[in-house]
Coordinates of C-alpha atoms in Angstrom, one line a residue:
M1 CA -99.4 -48.5 -59.9
S2 CA -102.8 -49.7 -58.9
E3 CA -103.8 -46.8 -56.2
S4 CA -106.5 -44.8 -57.2
R5 CA -106.0 -41.1 -57.6
S6 CA -108.1 -40.1 -54.9
N7 CA -106.2 -42.2 -52.6
I8 CA -102.8 -40.8 -53.3
G9 CA -104.0 -37.4 -53.5
F10 CA -103.0 -36.1 -56.9
N11 CA -105.9 -35.1 -59.4
F12 CA -104.3 -35.8 -62.9
S13 CA -106.1 -35.6 -66.0
N14 CA -106.0 -38.5 -68.2
Q15 CA -104.2 -36.6 -70.8
P16 CA -100.4 -36.2 -71.0
S17 CA -100.6 -32.4 -71.8
N18 CA -102.4 -32.0 -68.6
V19 CA -99.9 -33.2 -66.2
F20 CA -98.0 -30.0 -65.1
D21 CA -94.1 -30.9 -64.4
E22 CA -94.4 -29.8 -61.1
E23 CA -97.1 -32.0 -60.5
K24 CA -95.2 -34.9 -62.0
W25 CA -92.3 -34.7 -59.7
Q26 CA -94.3 -34.8 -56.9
Y27 CA -96.0 -37.8 -57.7
L28 CA -92.4 -39.5 -58.7
Y29 CA -91.1 -38.3 -55.3
W30 CA -94.1 -39.9 -53.6
L31 CA -93.3 -43.0 -55.7
Q32 CA -89.8 -42.8 -54.4
G33 CA -90.7 -42.6 -50.6
K34 CA -92.3 -45.7 -51.0
N35 CA -89.8 -47.6 -52.7
D36 CA -87.3 -45.9 -49.7
L37 CA -89.6 -47.6 -47.1
I38 CA -89.3 -50.7 -48.5
N39 CA -85.3 -50.2 -48.8
I40 CA -84.9 -49.4 -45.3
P41 CA -83.1 -52.6 -44.4
A42 CA -81.0 -52.3 -47.5
F43 CA -79.9 -49.0 -46.4
T44 CA -79.2 -50.1 -42.9
F45 CA -76.9 -53.1 -44.4
L46 CA -74.8 -50.4 -46.7
A47 CA -74.2 -47.9 -43.9
L48 CA -72.8 -50.6 -41.7
V49 CA -70.7 -52.2 -44.3
C50 CA -69.7 -48.9 -45.1
V51 CA -68.8 -47.8 -41.5
C52 CA -67.3 -51.2 -40.7
G53 CA -65.4 -51.7 -43.8
L54 CA -63.5 -48.3 -43.9
I55 CA -62.5 -49.0 -40.1
G56 CA -61.3 -52.4 -40.9
N57 CA -59.8 -51.8 -44.1
S58 CA -57.9 -48.7 -42.6
L59 CA -56.7 -51.0 -40.0
I60 CA -55.4 -53.5 -42.7
L61 CA -53.4 -50.9 -44.3
I62 CA -51.8 -49.6 -41.3
V63 CA -50.7 -52.7 -39.7
Y64 CA -49.4 -54.4 -42.5
S65 CA -47.8 -51.2 -43.8
R66 CA -45.6 -50.9 -40.8
K67 CA -43.7 -54.7 -41.3
K68 CA -40.7 -54.0 -42.9
N69 CA -40.2 -57.3 -44.7
K70 CA -43.0 -57.8 -46.9
T71 CA -44.3 -60.9 -48.7
P72 CA -46.3 -61.6 -52.2
T73 CA -48.7 -62.6 -49.8
V74 CA -48.6 -59.4 -47.4
I75 CA -48.5 -57.3 -50.8
L76 CA -51.9 -58.7 -52.1
I77 CA -53.6 -58.1 -48.6
Q78 CA -52.7 -54.7 -48.9
F79 CA -54.0 -54.3 -52.5
I80 CA -57.3 -55.8 -52.2
A81 CA -57.7 -53.7 -48.8
V82 CA -57.3 -50.8 -51.2
M83 CA -59.8 -51.9 -53.5
D84 CA -62.0 -52.6 -50.4
T85 CA -61.6 -49.1 -49.2
I86 CA -62.3 -47.8 -52.9
T87 CA -65.6 -50.0 -52.5
N88 CA -66.5 -48.2 -49.0
L89 CA -65.8 -44.7 -50.1
F90 CA -67.4 -44.6 -53.5
I91 CA -69.4 -47.8 -54.5
V92 CA -71.3 -48.1 -51.5
P93 CA -72.6 -44.7 -51.4
G94 CA -73.2 -44.8 -55.2
T95 CA -75.2 -47.8 -54.5
I96 CA -77.1 -46.1 -51.5
Y97 CA -77.8 -43.4 -54.1
T98 CA -78.9 -45.6 -57.0
I99 CA -81.6 -47.3 -54.6
G100 CA -82.7 -43.8 -53.0
H101 CA -83.1 -42.7 -57.0
T102 CA -84.7 -45.4 -58.0
W103 CA -87.7 -43.1 -60.1
T104 CA -85.7 -39.8 -59.9
Y105 CA -82.4 -40.4 -61.4
T106 CA -81.3 -37.8 -63.5
N107 CA -77.7 -37.4 -63.2
V108 CA -76.4 -39.3 -66.2
L109 CA -72.7 -39.0 -65.7
V110 CA -72.9 -40.4 -61.8
C111 CA -74.6 -43.3 -63.3
K112 CA -72.2 -44.3 -65.7
A113 CA -69.2 -43.4 -63.1
Y114 CA -71.3 -45.7 -60.7
Y115 CA -71.2 -49.0 -62.8
F116 CA -67.9 -48.2 -64.4
F117 CA -66.1 -48.5 -60.8
N118 CA -68.6 -51.1 -59.6
S119 CA -67.6 -53.2 -62.5
F120 CA -64.0 -52.3 -62.2
I121 CA -63.9 -53.6 -58.4
S122 CA -65.4 -56.7 -59.4
W123 CA -63.1 -57.7 -62.0
T124 CA -60.3 -56.8 -59.6
S125 CA -61.4 -58.7 -56.7
A126 CA -62.1 -62.0 -58.7
I127 CA -58.8 -61.7 -60.9
L128 CA -57.1 -61.1 -57.3
L129 CA -58.5 -64.0 -55.4
V130 CA -57.3 -66.3 -58.0
V131 CA -53.6 -65.1 -58.1
V132 CA -54.0 -65.2 -54.1
A133 CA -54.8 -69.3 -54.8
I134 CA -52.2 -69.7 -57.4
I135 CA -49.7 -68.4 -54.6
R136 CA -50.7 -70.7 -51.8
Y137 CA -50.9 -73.5 -54.0
R138 CA -47.5 -73.3 -55.1
K139 CA -46.5 -72.8 -51.6
I140 CA -48.2 -75.6 -50.2
C141 CA -48.1 -78.1 -53.4
K142 CA -44.8 -76.9 -54.9
P143 CA -42.5 -75.4 -51.9
F144 CA -39.5 -76.4 -53.6
G145 CA -40.5 -74.8 -57.1
R146 CA -40.3 -71.0 -58.2
Q147 CA -42.5 -69.0 -56.1
L148 CA -43.5 -65.3 -57.1
N149 CA -41.3 -62.6 -55.5
N150 CA -42.4 -59.1 -54.7
R151 CA -41.5 -57.7 -57.8
E152 CA -43.3 -59.9 -59.7
T153 CA -46.3 -59.7 -57.5
K154 CA -46.6 -56.0 -57.9
I155 CA -46.6 -56.2 -61.6
I156 CA -49.3 -58.7 -61.8
C157 CA -51.5 -56.4 -59.4
A158 CA -50.8 -53.5 -62.0
C159 CA -52.0 -55.8 -65.0
V160 CA -54.7 -56.8 -63.3
V161 CA -55.8 -53.5 -62.7
G162 CA -55.2 -52.7 -66.4
L163 CA -57.3 -55.6 -67.5
S164 CA -60.3 -54.5 -65.2
L165 CA -60.3 -51.0 -66.2
V166 CA -60.5 -52.3 -70.2
F167 CA -63.2 -55.1 -69.0
S168 CA -65.0 -52.1 -67.5
L169 CA -65.0 -49.5 -70.1
P170 CA -68.2 -51.2 -71.7
F171 CA -70.4 -50.6 -68.7
A172 CA -69.8 -47.1 -68.8
I173 CA -71.0 -47.0 -72.4
F174 CA -74.1 -48.8 -72.1
Y175 CA -75.6 -47.6 -68.7
G176 CA -77.5 -44.3 -68.6
Q177 CA -80.5 -42.8 -67.9
I178 CA -83.8 -44.5 -68.9
T179 CA -87.4 -43.5 -68.8
V180 CA -89.5 -46.0 -66.6
D181 CA -93.3 -46.5 -66.5
T182 CA -95.0 -45.2 -63.6
G183 CA -98.4 -46.8 -64.1
H184 CA -99.7 -43.5 -64.3
K185 CA -100.8 -42.3 -67.7
G186 CA -98.8 -39.4 -68.8
I187 CA -95.9 -39.5 -66.2
Q188 CA -92.5 -41.3 -66.4
G189 CA -89.9 -41.8 -64.1
Y190 CA -86.1 -42.0 -64.5
N191 CA -83.7 -44.8 -63.7
C192 CA -79.9 -45.5 -64.1
A193 CA -79.7 -48.6 -66.1
V194 CA -78.8 -50.4 -69.7
A195 CA -79.8 -47.6 -71.8
D196 CA -78.5 -49.4 -75.1
Q197 CA -80.6 -51.6 -76.6
S198 CA -78.5 -53.7 -79.1
I199 CA -77.2 -57.3 -78.1
W200 CA -73.6 -56.2 -76.9
P201 CA -75.2 -55.1 -73.1
T202 CA -76.6 -58.8 -73.1
V203 CA -72.8 -59.9 -74.3
C204 CA -71.0 -58.3 -71.8
H205 CA -73.1 -59.2 -68.9
G206 CA -72.4 -62.8 -70.2
L207 CA -69.1 -62.3 -70.3
Y208 CA -68.8 -61.3 -66.7
I209 CA -71.1 -64.2 -65.3
L210 CA -68.6 -66.3 -67.6
V211 CA -65.7 -65.0 -66.1
F212 CA -66.7 -65.0 -62.6
M213 CA -68.2 -68.7 -62.9
A214 CA -64.3 -69.8 -64.3
C215 CA -63.2 -68.0 -61.3
C216 CA -65.3 -69.7 -58.8
V217 CA -64.1 -73.4 -60.6
T218 CA -60.3 -72.1 -60.5
L219 CA -60.7 -71.3 -56.7
T220 CA -62.6 -74.3 -55.8
T221 CA -59.8 -76.6 -57.7
L222 CA -57.0 -75.1 -56.4
Y223 CA -58.1 -74.7 -52.7
C224 CA -59.1 -78.8 -53.4
F225 CA -55.4 -79.5 -54.2
I226 CA -54.2 -77.5 -51.5
G227 CA -56.6 -79.7 -48.7
S228 CA -55.5 -82.7 -50.0
E229 CA -51.9 -82.1 -49.8
A230 CA -52.4 -80.8 -46.1
R231 CA -54.3 -83.7 -45.4
R232 CA -51.7 -86.1 -46.7
R233 CA -49.1 -84.1 -44.7
K234 CA -50.6 -84.5 -41.8
V235 CA -51.5 -88.2 -42.0
S236 CA -47.8 -89.1 -43.1
H237 CA -45.0 -87.0 -41.9
S238 CA -42.2 -89.3 -43.7
R239 CA -40.1 -88.8 -40.8
V240 CA -36.8 -90.8 -40.7
S241 CA -34.9 -90.8 -37.2
I242 CA -32.1 -92.5 -35.7
P243 CA -33.1 -95.3 -33.7
P244 CA -33.0 -94.7 -29.9
S245 CA -30.8 -97.9 -29.2
R246 CA -28.1 -96.6 -31.8
R247 CA -28.3 -93.1 -30.4
P248 CA -25.4 -93.3 -27.7
K249 CA -23.0 -95.2 -29.8
L250 CA -23.2 -92.8 -32.6
M251 CA -22.9 -89.9 -30.4
E252 CA -19.6 -91.2 -29.3
K253 CA -18.5 -92.1 -33.1
L254 CA -19.7 -88.1 -33.9
R255 CA -17.6 -86.9 -31.3
K256 CA -14.2 -88.8 -32.3
S257 CA -15.1 -87.6 -36.2
V258 CA -14.8 -84.0 -34.8
K259 CA -11.9 -84.5 -32.8
T260 CA -9.9 -86.2 -35.4
P261 CA -10.4 -84.9 -39.0
P262 CA -10.2 -87.0 -42.1
P263 CA -7.1 -87.0 -44.1
D264 CA -7.1 -84.4 -47.2
N265 CA -7.0 -87.2 -49.7
E266 CA -10.2 -88.8 -48.4
R267 CA -13.6 -88.4 -50.0
S268 CA -16.3 -87.1 -48.4
D269 CA -18.6 -90.4 -49.0
D270 CA -16.0 -92.6 -47.5
V271 CA -16.3 -90.3 -44.2
L272 CA -19.8 -90.8 -44.1
K273 CA -19.1 -94.7 -44.3
R274 CA -16.4 -94.7 -41.8
N275 CA -18.3 -92.6 -39.3
D276 CA -21.4 -95.0 -39.7
L277 CA -23.5 -92.0 -40.3
S278 CA -26.0 -94.0 -42.4
Q279 CA -28.8 -93.5 -40.1
V280 CA -28.5 -89.7 -40.1
Q281 CA -31.0 -88.1 -42.4
V282 CA -32.4 -85.3 -43.0
D283 CA -36.2 -84.7 -41.3
F284 CA -38.4 -83.3 -44.1
S285 CA -42.0 -83.2 -42.0
P286 CA -44.1 -80.1 -42.6
E287 CA -43.3 -78.0 -40.0
N288 CA -39.6 -78.3 -40.3
S289 CA -39.4 -77.9 -44.0
N290 CA -37.4 -75.0 -45.7
E291 CA -41.1 -73.6 -46.6
P292 CA -43.6 -74.0 -43.4
D293 CA -46.9 -73.0 -44.0
T294 CA -47.1 -71.1 -40.8
E295 CA -49.0 -68.0 -39.7
S296 CA -45.5 -66.2 -39.3
S297 CA -43.7 -67.3 -42.3
D298 CA -46.4 -66.3 -44.7
I299 CA -47.7 -62.9 -43.6
D300 CA -45.3 -61.6 -41.0
A301 CA -41.6 -62.6 -42.3
P302 CA -40.3 -63.7 -45.4
T303 CA -39.6 -67.1 -46.0
P304 CA -36.1 -68.3 -47.2
R305 CA -36.1 -69.9 -50.8
P306 CA -34.6 -72.9 -50.6
T307 CA -31.1 -73.7 -52.1
A308 CA -31.3 -77.8 -52.7
D309 CA -33.4 -80.3 -53.3
R310 CA -34.4 -82.2 -50.3
A311 CA -33.1 -85.8 -51.7
V312 CA -29.8 -84.6 -52.2
V313 CA -27.0 -83.8 -49.6
S314 CA -24.0 -82.8 -51.2
K315 CA -21.3 -82.1 -48.5
V316 CA -21.1 -83.0 -44.5
T317 CA -18.8 -80.9 -43.0
S318 CA -17.4 -81.1 -39.3
T319 CA -19.2 -78.0 -38.3
D320 CA -22.7 -79.8 -39.4
I321 CA -21.7 -83.0 -37.7
C322 CA -21.1 -80.9 -34.5
T323 CA -24.5 -79.0 -35.1
V324 CA -26.3 -82.5 -35.6
S325 CA -24.6 -83.9 -32.1
N326 CA -25.5 -81.3 -30.3
T327 CA -29.0 -81.3 -31.6
T328 CA -29.2 -85.1 -31.0
N329 CA -27.7 -84.5 -27.5
Q330 CA -30.6 -82.0 -26.5
T331 CA -33.4 -84.4 -27.8
S332 CA -32.1 -87.7 -26.7
T333 CA -33.3 -87.6 -23.3
N334 CA -37.0 -88.2 -24.4
P335 CA -37.0 -88.1 -28.4
S336 CA -40.3 -89.5 -28.6
Q337 CA -42.0 -86.5 -26.2
A338 CA -40.3 -84.0 -28.2
H339 CA -41.5 -85.4 -31.5
N340 CA -45.1 -85.3 -30.4
K341 CA -44.4 -81.5 -29.3
T342 CA -43.0 -80.4 -32.3
A343 CA -45.7 -82.3 -34.6
K344 CA -48.7 -80.7 -32.3
T345 CA -47.2 -77.5 -32.6
G346 CA -46.9 -77.7 -36.7
E347 CA -50.1 -78.9 -36.7
K348 CA -51.6 -76.0 -34.9
T349 CA -50.0 -73.4 -36.9
S350 CA -50.0 -74.6 -40.2
G351 CA -52.4 -73.6 -42.6
K352 CA -53.6 -70.5 -40.8
T353 CA -52.9 -68.3 -43.8
T354 CA -54.3 -70.6 -46.1
R355 CA -57.4 -70.9 -44.1
M356 CA -57.7 -67.0 -43.6
L357 CA -57.4 -66.7 -47.6
L358 CA -59.7 -69.5 -48.0
A359 CA -62.5 -68.1 -45.8
T360 CA -61.7 -64.6 -47.9
S361 CA -62.6 -66.5 -51.1
V362 CA -65.9 -68.3 -49.8
I363 CA -67.6 -65.4 -48.6
Y364 CA -66.9 -63.6 -52.2
V365 CA -68.1 -66.7 -53.8
I366 CA -71.2 -67.3 -51.8
S367 CA -72.3 -63.5 -51.8
Y368 CA -71.8 -63.0 -55.3
L369 CA -73.6 -66.2 -56.3
A370 CA -76.5 -65.2 -53.7
T371 CA -76.7 -61.5 -55.7
L372 CA -76.6 -62.8 -59.3
T373 CA -79.3 -65.5 -58.3
M374 CA -81.5 -63.2 -56.8
I375 CA -81.2 -60.5 -59.8
L376 CA -82.0 -63.7 -62.3
L377 CA -84.9 -64.7 -60.6
N378 CA -86.2 -61.0 -60.3
V379 CA -85.7 -60.6 -64.0
V380 CA -87.2 -64.0 -65.0
L381 CA -90.1 -64.1 -62.7
K382 CA -90.6 -60.4 -62.5
L383 CA -90.8 -60.0 -59.1
N384 CA -91.1 -56.2 -59.0
G385 CA -94.8 -55.1 -57.8
R386 CA -95.3 -59.0 -56.6
L387 CA -94.0 -58.7 -53.3
G388 CA -94.9 -57.7 -49.9
L389 CA -93.5 -55.3 -48.0
L390 CA -91.5 -57.6 -46.0
Q391 CA -90.3 -59.8 -49.1
A392 CA -89.4 -56.8 -51.1
S393 CA -87.1 -56.0 -48.4
I394 CA -85.3 -59.1 -48.1
L395 CA -85.1 -59.0 -52.0
N396 CA -83.2 -55.6 -52.2
V397 CA -81.1 -56.7 -49.3
V398 CA -79.8 -59.7 -51.1
I399 CA -79.5 -57.8 -54.1
V400 CA -76.7 -55.9 -52.4
L401 CA -75.4 -58.7 -50.6
Y402 CA -72.0 -58.7 -52.6
L403 CA -70.9 -55.4 -51.0
I404 CA -70.5 -57.5 -47.9
N405 CA -66.7 -58.6 -49.1
S406 CA -65.6 -55.1 -48.6
A407 CA -66.2 -55.3 -44.8
A408 CA -65.5 -59.2 -44.4
N409 CA -61.9 -59.2 -44.7
P410 CA -61.1 -57.5 -41.7
V411 CA -63.2 -59.9 -39.3
I412 CA -61.7 -62.7 -41.0
Y413 CA -58.3 -61.6 -40.6
S414 CA -58.9 -61.0 -37.0
V415 CA -60.6 -64.2 -36.3
C416 CA -57.9 -66.0 -38.2
N417 CA -54.6 -64.6 -37.8
Q418 CA -53.7 -63.7 -34.1
I419 CA -50.8 -61.6 -35.1
F420 CA -53.1 -59.4 -36.7
R421 CA -55.5 -59.2 -33.4
R422 CA -52.3 -58.4 -31.6
D423 CA -51.2 -55.7 -33.9
C424 CA -54.4 -54.2 -33.9
F425 CA -54.8 -54.1 -30.2
S426 CA -51.3 -52.6 -29.5
L427 CA -52.1 -49.8 -32.3
F428 CA -55.5 -48.9 -30.0
Q429 CA -53.3 -49.0 -26.9
R430 CA -51.0 -46.4 -28.7
L431 CA -53.9 -44.2 -29.6
V432 CA -55.5 -44.2 -26.4
Y433 CA -52.2 -43.5 -24.6
R434 CA -51.7 -40.6 -27.0
G435 CA -54.9 -39.2 -26.8
S436 CA -55.0 -39.3 -22.5

């Protein structure tokens, strides 16, 4: 510190032995007061994150816990909401406490617990977002392949928690109370930082950055594949329908085939040939497939698992023919209009869940990259003490920007998920009704 002793109001001797303990702590508290003034924007940001995150994640847990039929996507959304709630209950207040005790941090146990849980939440969030992206990739790009069920999703969540706890243990060991130079001879402050001077803390931090970058690359790759598949479906629906000129004649043959069932010794392929049903093919457009990527099917109701390959039709019974006959009769008046309406509806609802989860991943990656970049710049360029009040305030806000993830998800769900908005509004209405 470059201030003279007359300016700061303390008269210390240059000899360390003459600095009394009471005077030392007065000086440390004065330094902390200056630091708190710089961190007012960071304190305000963290307080808003804590309040909004607690309210928003509570809504997520309440709304999705009321759903009777849960899907793997719903289970992961609930689990992420639990992690975000823990962040708002412990990590955000712990960050406020750590920033508010830059020079006066004396509680070693709180220091170790803070960095342990902070690392645990970070590991868990990164791996869970990769799991979410894998599920989305399987559902969009491999819809007729094997999908995760609820039990497997819960096992994966438990494994993620176990791995995160193991990976976070070194942070509880390496971090602790350290002494920092105040710039005044004979006086040292106390801070919570890496207390181990060996190479292992550097190895752990390097491993954390490596895993984070691997998660970013994995998320980017998977969502690129998902986006490519979505564009391919939008451009080409691969629809095969009955020509309009043949529909009246085919309808008559369908009715006759229902009224006159074939002999027992006649094969099913002969039946198809005799009734001239070669033009009747299954429509496998994205909006009518067994695994539609819609908001309601992914989150609000379980999607049925396909039981047959789309290219194989094993048997056609008279009941199936009646169903096709009725459907064709209903849409034969204006088939092109019905086709366009169905396509527009499918395009409007398709991919809402994917876009919602993609937005969650993008916010996570951007906020963590901003925080890591600012920390590296601060370490390499040694910005502490070289910035003005405004610059230092912005620096401290960006350093804690990663915590915005704990409050961003409820906002993203509200924007992207109309059903979630409706359920939240209905919940507020019931609360107001009971309160009145």
